[in-house]
Coordinates of C-alpha atoms in Angstrom, one line a residue:
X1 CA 11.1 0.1 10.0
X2 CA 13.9 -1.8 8.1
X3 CA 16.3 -4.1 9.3
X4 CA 18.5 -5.1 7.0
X5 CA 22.3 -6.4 6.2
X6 CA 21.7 -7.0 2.2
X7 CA 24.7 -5.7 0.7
X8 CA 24.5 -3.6 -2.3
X9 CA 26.1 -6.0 -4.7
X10 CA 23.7 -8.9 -3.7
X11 CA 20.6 -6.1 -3.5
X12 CA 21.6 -4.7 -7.6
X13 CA 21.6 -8.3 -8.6
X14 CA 18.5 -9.3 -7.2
X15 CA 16.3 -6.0 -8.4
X16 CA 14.3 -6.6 -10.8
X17 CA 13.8 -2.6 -11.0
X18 CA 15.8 -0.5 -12.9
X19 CA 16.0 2.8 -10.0
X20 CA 18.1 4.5 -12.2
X21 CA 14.9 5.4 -14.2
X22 CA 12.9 6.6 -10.9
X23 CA 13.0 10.3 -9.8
X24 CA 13.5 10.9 -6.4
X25 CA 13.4 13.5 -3.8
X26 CA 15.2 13.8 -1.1
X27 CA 14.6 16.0 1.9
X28 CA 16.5 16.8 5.6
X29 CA 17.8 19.5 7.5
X30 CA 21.4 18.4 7.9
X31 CA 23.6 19.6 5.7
X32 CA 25.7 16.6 5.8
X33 CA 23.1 13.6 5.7
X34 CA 22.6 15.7 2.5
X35 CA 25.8 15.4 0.9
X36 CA 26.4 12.3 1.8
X37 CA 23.2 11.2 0.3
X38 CA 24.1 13.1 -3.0
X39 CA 27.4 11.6 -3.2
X40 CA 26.0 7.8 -2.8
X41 CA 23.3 8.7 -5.2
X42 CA 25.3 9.9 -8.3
X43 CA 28.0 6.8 -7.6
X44 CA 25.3 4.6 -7.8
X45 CA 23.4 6.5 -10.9
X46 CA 20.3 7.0 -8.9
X47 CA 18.5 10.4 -10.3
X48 CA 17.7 11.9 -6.9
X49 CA 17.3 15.8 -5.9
X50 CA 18.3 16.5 -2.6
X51 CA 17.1 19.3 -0.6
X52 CA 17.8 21.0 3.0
X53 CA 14.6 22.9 2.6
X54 CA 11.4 21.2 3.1
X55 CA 9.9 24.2 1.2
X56 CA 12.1 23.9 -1.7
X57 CA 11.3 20.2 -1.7
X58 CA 7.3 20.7 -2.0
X59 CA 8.1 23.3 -5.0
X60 CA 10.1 21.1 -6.7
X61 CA 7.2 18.1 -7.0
X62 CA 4.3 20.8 -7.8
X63 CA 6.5 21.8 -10.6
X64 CA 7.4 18.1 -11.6
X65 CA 6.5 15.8 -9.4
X66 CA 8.5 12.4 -8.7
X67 CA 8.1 9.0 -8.3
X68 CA 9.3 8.5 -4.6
X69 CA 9.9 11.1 -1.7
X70 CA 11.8 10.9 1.2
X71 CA 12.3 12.8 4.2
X72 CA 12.9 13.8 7.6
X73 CA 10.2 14.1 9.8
X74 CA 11.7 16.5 12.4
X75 CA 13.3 20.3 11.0
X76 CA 12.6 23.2 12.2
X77 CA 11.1 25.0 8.8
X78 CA 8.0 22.7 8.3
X79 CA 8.2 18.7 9.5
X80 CA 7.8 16.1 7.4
X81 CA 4.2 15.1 9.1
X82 CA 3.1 18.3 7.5
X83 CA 5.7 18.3 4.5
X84 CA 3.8 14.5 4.0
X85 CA 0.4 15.9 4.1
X86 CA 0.8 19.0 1.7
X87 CA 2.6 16.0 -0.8
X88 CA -0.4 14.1 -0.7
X89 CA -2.7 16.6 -1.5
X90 CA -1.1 17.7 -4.3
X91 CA -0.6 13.9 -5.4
X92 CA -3.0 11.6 -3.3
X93 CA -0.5 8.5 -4.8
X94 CA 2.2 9.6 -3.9
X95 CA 5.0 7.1 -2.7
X96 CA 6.3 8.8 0.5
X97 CA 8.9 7.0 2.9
X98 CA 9.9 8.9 5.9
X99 CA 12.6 9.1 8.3
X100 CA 14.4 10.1 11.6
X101 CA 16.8 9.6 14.3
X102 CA 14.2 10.0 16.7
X103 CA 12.5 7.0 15.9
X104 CA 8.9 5.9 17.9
X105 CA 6.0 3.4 17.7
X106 CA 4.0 7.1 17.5
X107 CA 6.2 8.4 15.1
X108 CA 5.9 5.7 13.1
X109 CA 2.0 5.3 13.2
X110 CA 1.2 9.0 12.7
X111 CA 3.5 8.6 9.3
X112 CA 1.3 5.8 8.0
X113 CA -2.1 7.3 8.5
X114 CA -0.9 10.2 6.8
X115 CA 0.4 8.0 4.4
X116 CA 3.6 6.8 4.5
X117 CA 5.0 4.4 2.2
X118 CA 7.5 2.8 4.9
X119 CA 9.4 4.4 8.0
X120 CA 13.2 4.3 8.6
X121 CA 15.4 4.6 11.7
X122 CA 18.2 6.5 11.5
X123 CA 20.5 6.2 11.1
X124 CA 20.8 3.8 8.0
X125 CA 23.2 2.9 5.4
X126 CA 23.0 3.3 1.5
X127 CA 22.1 -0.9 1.4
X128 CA 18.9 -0.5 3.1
X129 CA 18.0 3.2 1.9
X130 CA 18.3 1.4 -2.0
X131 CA 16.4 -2.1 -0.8
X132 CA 13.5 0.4 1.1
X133 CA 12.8 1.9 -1.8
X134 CA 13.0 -0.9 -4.1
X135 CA 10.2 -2.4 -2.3
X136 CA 8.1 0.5 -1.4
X137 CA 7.8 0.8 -5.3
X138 CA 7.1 -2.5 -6.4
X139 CA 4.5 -2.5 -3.0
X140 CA 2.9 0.6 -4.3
X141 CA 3.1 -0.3 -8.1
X142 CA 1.3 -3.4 -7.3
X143 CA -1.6 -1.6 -4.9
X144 CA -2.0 0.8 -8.1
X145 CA -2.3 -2.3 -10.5
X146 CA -4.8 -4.3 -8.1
X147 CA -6.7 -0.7 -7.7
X148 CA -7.1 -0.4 -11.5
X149 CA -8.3 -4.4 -11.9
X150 CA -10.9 -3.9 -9.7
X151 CA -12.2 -0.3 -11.7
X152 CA -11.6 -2.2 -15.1
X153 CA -13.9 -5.5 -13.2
X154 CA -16.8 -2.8 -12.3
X155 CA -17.0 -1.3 -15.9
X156 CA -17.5 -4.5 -17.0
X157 CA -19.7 -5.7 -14.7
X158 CA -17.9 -9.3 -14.1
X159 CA -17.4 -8.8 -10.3
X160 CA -16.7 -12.0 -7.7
X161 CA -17.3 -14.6 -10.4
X162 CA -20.0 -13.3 -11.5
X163 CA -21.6 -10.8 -14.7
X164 CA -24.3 -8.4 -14.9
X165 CA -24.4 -4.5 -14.5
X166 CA -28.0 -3.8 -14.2
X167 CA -29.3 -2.2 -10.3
X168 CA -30.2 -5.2 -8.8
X169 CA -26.8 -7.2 -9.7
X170 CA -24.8 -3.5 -8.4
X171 CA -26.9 -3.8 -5.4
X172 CA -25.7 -7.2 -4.6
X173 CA -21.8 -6.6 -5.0
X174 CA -22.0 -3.8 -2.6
X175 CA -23.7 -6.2 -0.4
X176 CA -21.4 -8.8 -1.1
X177 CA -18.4 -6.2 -0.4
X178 CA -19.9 -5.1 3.2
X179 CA -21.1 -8.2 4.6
X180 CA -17.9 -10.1 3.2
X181 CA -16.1 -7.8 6.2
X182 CA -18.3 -8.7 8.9
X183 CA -18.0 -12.0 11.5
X184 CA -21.7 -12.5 11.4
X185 CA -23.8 -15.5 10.1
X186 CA -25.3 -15.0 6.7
X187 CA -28.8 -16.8 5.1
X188 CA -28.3 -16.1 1.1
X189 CA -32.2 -16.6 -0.3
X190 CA -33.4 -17.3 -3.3
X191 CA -35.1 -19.8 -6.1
X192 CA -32.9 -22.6 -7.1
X193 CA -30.4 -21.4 -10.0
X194 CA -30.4 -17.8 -8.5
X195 CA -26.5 -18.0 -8.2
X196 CA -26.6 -18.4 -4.0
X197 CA -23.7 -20.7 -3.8
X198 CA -22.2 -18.1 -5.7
X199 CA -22.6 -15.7 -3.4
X200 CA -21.7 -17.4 -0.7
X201 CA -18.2 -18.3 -2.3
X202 CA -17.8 -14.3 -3.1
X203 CA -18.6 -14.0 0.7
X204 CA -15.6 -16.1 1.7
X205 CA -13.2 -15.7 -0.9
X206 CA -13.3 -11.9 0.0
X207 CA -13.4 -12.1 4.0
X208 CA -11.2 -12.2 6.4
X209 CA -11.4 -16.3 6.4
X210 CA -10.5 -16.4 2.7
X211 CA -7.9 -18.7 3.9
X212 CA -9.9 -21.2 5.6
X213 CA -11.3 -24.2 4.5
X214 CA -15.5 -23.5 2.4
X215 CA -17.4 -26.5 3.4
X216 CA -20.0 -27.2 1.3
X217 CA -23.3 -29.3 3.0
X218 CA -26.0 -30.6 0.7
X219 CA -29.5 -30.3 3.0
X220 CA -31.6 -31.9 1.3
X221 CA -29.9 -35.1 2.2
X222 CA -30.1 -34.1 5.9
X223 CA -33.1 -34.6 8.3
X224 CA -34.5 -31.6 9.7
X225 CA -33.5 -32.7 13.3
X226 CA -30.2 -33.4 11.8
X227 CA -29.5 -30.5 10.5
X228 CA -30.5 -28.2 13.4
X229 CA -28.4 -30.6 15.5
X230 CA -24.9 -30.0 13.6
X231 CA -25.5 -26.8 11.8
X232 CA -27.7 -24.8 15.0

């Protein structure tokens, strides 16, 4: 949910996206949340369709789609839980924020694992309707972009540092990507050269202690009762 008090001056300056170029569609029973949405929307030059019909709505992206789409979770003709899910089958990408006066923690966790952009209380003003969706897109542009990095780093076969697209280097980034997600200890093998310190900077870079410091411990200059005492 959004919280905000940026005023629409402050919030045009400070986008750095253009939302007169994005399509949007715009979905909820009440006839005047509808025209006052349409109204906003053309003073401000946004290209938005607004619908009262849920129905309507879902023909109008299967006939030509749209960049972002917003709407009510609660109408009588279909909801927008299952308005949201018949969007994403059509488009499993699309950017979907939803919305409603009956706002709840369970409201608001059912929209995102059916996925749900971002979820907002009504009711709202035009300020944080325009900032919400400024966001959502440059969130979900940037999920895309990171998404298409990491196909582009596969078909290339440089993955965590490292190159090499034969079976036994695939075998070890998908072992580097499921261990990397685990809190578990890890003994990385191998003759010396093999790439293990590698392996084991992949393994942290790409868990869930990226951010802490990687000690590295040279032991061969440790004695063996040394080393079981401070590492064991």
């Amino acid at each position: 949910m959004l919280q905000c008090k940026t005023s629409q001056k402050t919030y045009l300056k400070e986008c750095s996206l253009d939302l007169s170029t994005i399509k949007m569609l715009f979905v909820d029973d009440d006839p005047v949340t509808c025209k006052v949405m349409q109204r906003q929307c053309a003073s401000a030059g946004l290209d938005m369709r607004v619908f009262q019909s849920p129905t309507e709505c879902l023909n109008e992206f299967t006939k030509s789609g749209a960049d972002v789409v917003v709407t009510d979770l609660r109408m009588p003709e279909m909801n927008g839980f299952d308005l949201l899910t018949k969007l994403r089958e059509i488009d499993q990408d699309a950017l979907i924020l939803v919305m409603t006066g009956h706002s709840s923690v369970e409201n608001a966790v059912e929209a995102m694992k059916r996925g749900a952009a971002d979820f907002i209380k009504k009711p709202f003003d035009f300020d944080e309707f325009t900032l919400t969706v400024q966001r959502s897109i440059e969130s979900h542009e940037l999920k895309k972009e990171n998404k298409l990095l990491k196909k582009r780093l596969r078909r290339s076969g440089n993955r965590f540092g490292m190159i090499g697209d034969s079976p036994v280097m695939r075998s070890l980034f998908n072992s580097i990507e499921k261990v990397s997600e685990v809190s578990c200890n890890v003994i990385i093998t191998g003759e010396s050269g093999t790439g293990k310190e590698l392996v084991a900077h992949a393994l942290h870079d790409y868990s869930p202690r990226k951010d802490a410091p990687f000690v590295v411990i040279d032991c061969g200059a440790l004695t063996e009762t040394l080393l079981e005492s401070e590492l064991f």
